[in-house]
Amino acid sequence: MHPRRLIALVCALFLVMTSLVSAPFTGSSGETTLAQQTLPYRVFQFAIGAQTTVGQFNKPSDVAAAPDGTIYVADSDSHRIHRFSATGEFLGGWGVYGYSDGQFYNPQGVAVAPDGTVYVADTGNHRIQRFSATGEFLSTWGRQGYNDGQFSSPDGVAVVPDGTVYVADTGNHRIQRFSADGTFLGTWGAFGSGYGQFSRPSGVAVAPDGTVYVADYWNNRIQHFSASGTFLGTWGSQGSADGQFSNPSDVAVAPDSTVYVADTGNNRI
């Protein structure tokens, strides 16, 4: 996991959700230079989405940072990806609602590889799409199903320095592992509450040492595994006391291996 990923996930944890109505998004190619919305959601209080007609959001669900500091936001209900400088300057975006290459249906996750390649969990289309740093479509893999390499509403995606891609296959209650180009490498997990089982895993992150952390949403816990999926441990239970969770939706790992959890139902980190 690249150290700059920490910036991305800290931003994601502090997304402030408010009610909003989306303005139409035009452009047949899916590329845009203005993200036009009303009553914006915001990422922090700086220029990204802060009371402007540029870089506003309609239910942003994830954020990732590239090695050069570029920030990418999965703007779920607008079915697109926004791109910003490290200081929040709007740089562009791509995507419209649809099922074709480069189009999205409620994308919930975004991750950036060390080489700048952008991976998007195209949740409603049950697939992963891969793009250049500026949004040029490169490839896609996956379709709805439960076999190896297939997905059911994947919510989370993470990329490690060697290019391996981990996907939280939420509806199938498992984690899948792929090469950078989408070749299936392995999977683990099944529905349940036992060790190594999941109930709608929604977030996945990888530590510098390769340990994989999973936000196990309905089980109200965090589980961690080896890079190949061997169970290592778990913590958390349902509740509001310190160390307890209520539907944790995402997880991040800092360069020093500190783990941060978006404790969604308790409105805290």
Short mmCIF file of C-alpha atoms in Angstrom, two decimals, residues 11 15 29 34-35 37 71 108 114 126 132 232 242 250 268:
data_model
loop_
_atom_site.label_atom_id
_atom_site.label_comp_id
_atom_site.label_asym_id
_atom_site.label_seq_id
_atom_site.Cartn_x
_atom_site.Cartn_y
_atom_site.Cartn_z
CA CYS A 11 -10.26 12.28 3.43
CA LEU A 15 -16.75 13.06 4.11
CA SER A 29 -17.70 10.81 -24.09
CA LEU A 34 -16.95 21.07 -14.90
CA ALA A 35 -18.63 18.97 -12.21
CA GLN A 37 -24.09 19.99 -8.83
CA ILE A 71 -6.67 13.12 -5.59
CA GLN A 108 -18.26 2.99 -4.67
CA PRO A 114 2.11 3.25 -7.85
CA HIS A 126 -20.43 -5.61 -10.91
CA SER A 132 -4.92 6.05 -17.04
CA LEU A 232 -4.45 -13.61 11.21
CA ASP A 242 -14.14 2.31 22.60
CA ASP A 250 -13.96 1.47 5.39
CA ARG A 268 -16.67 8.50 14.33
#
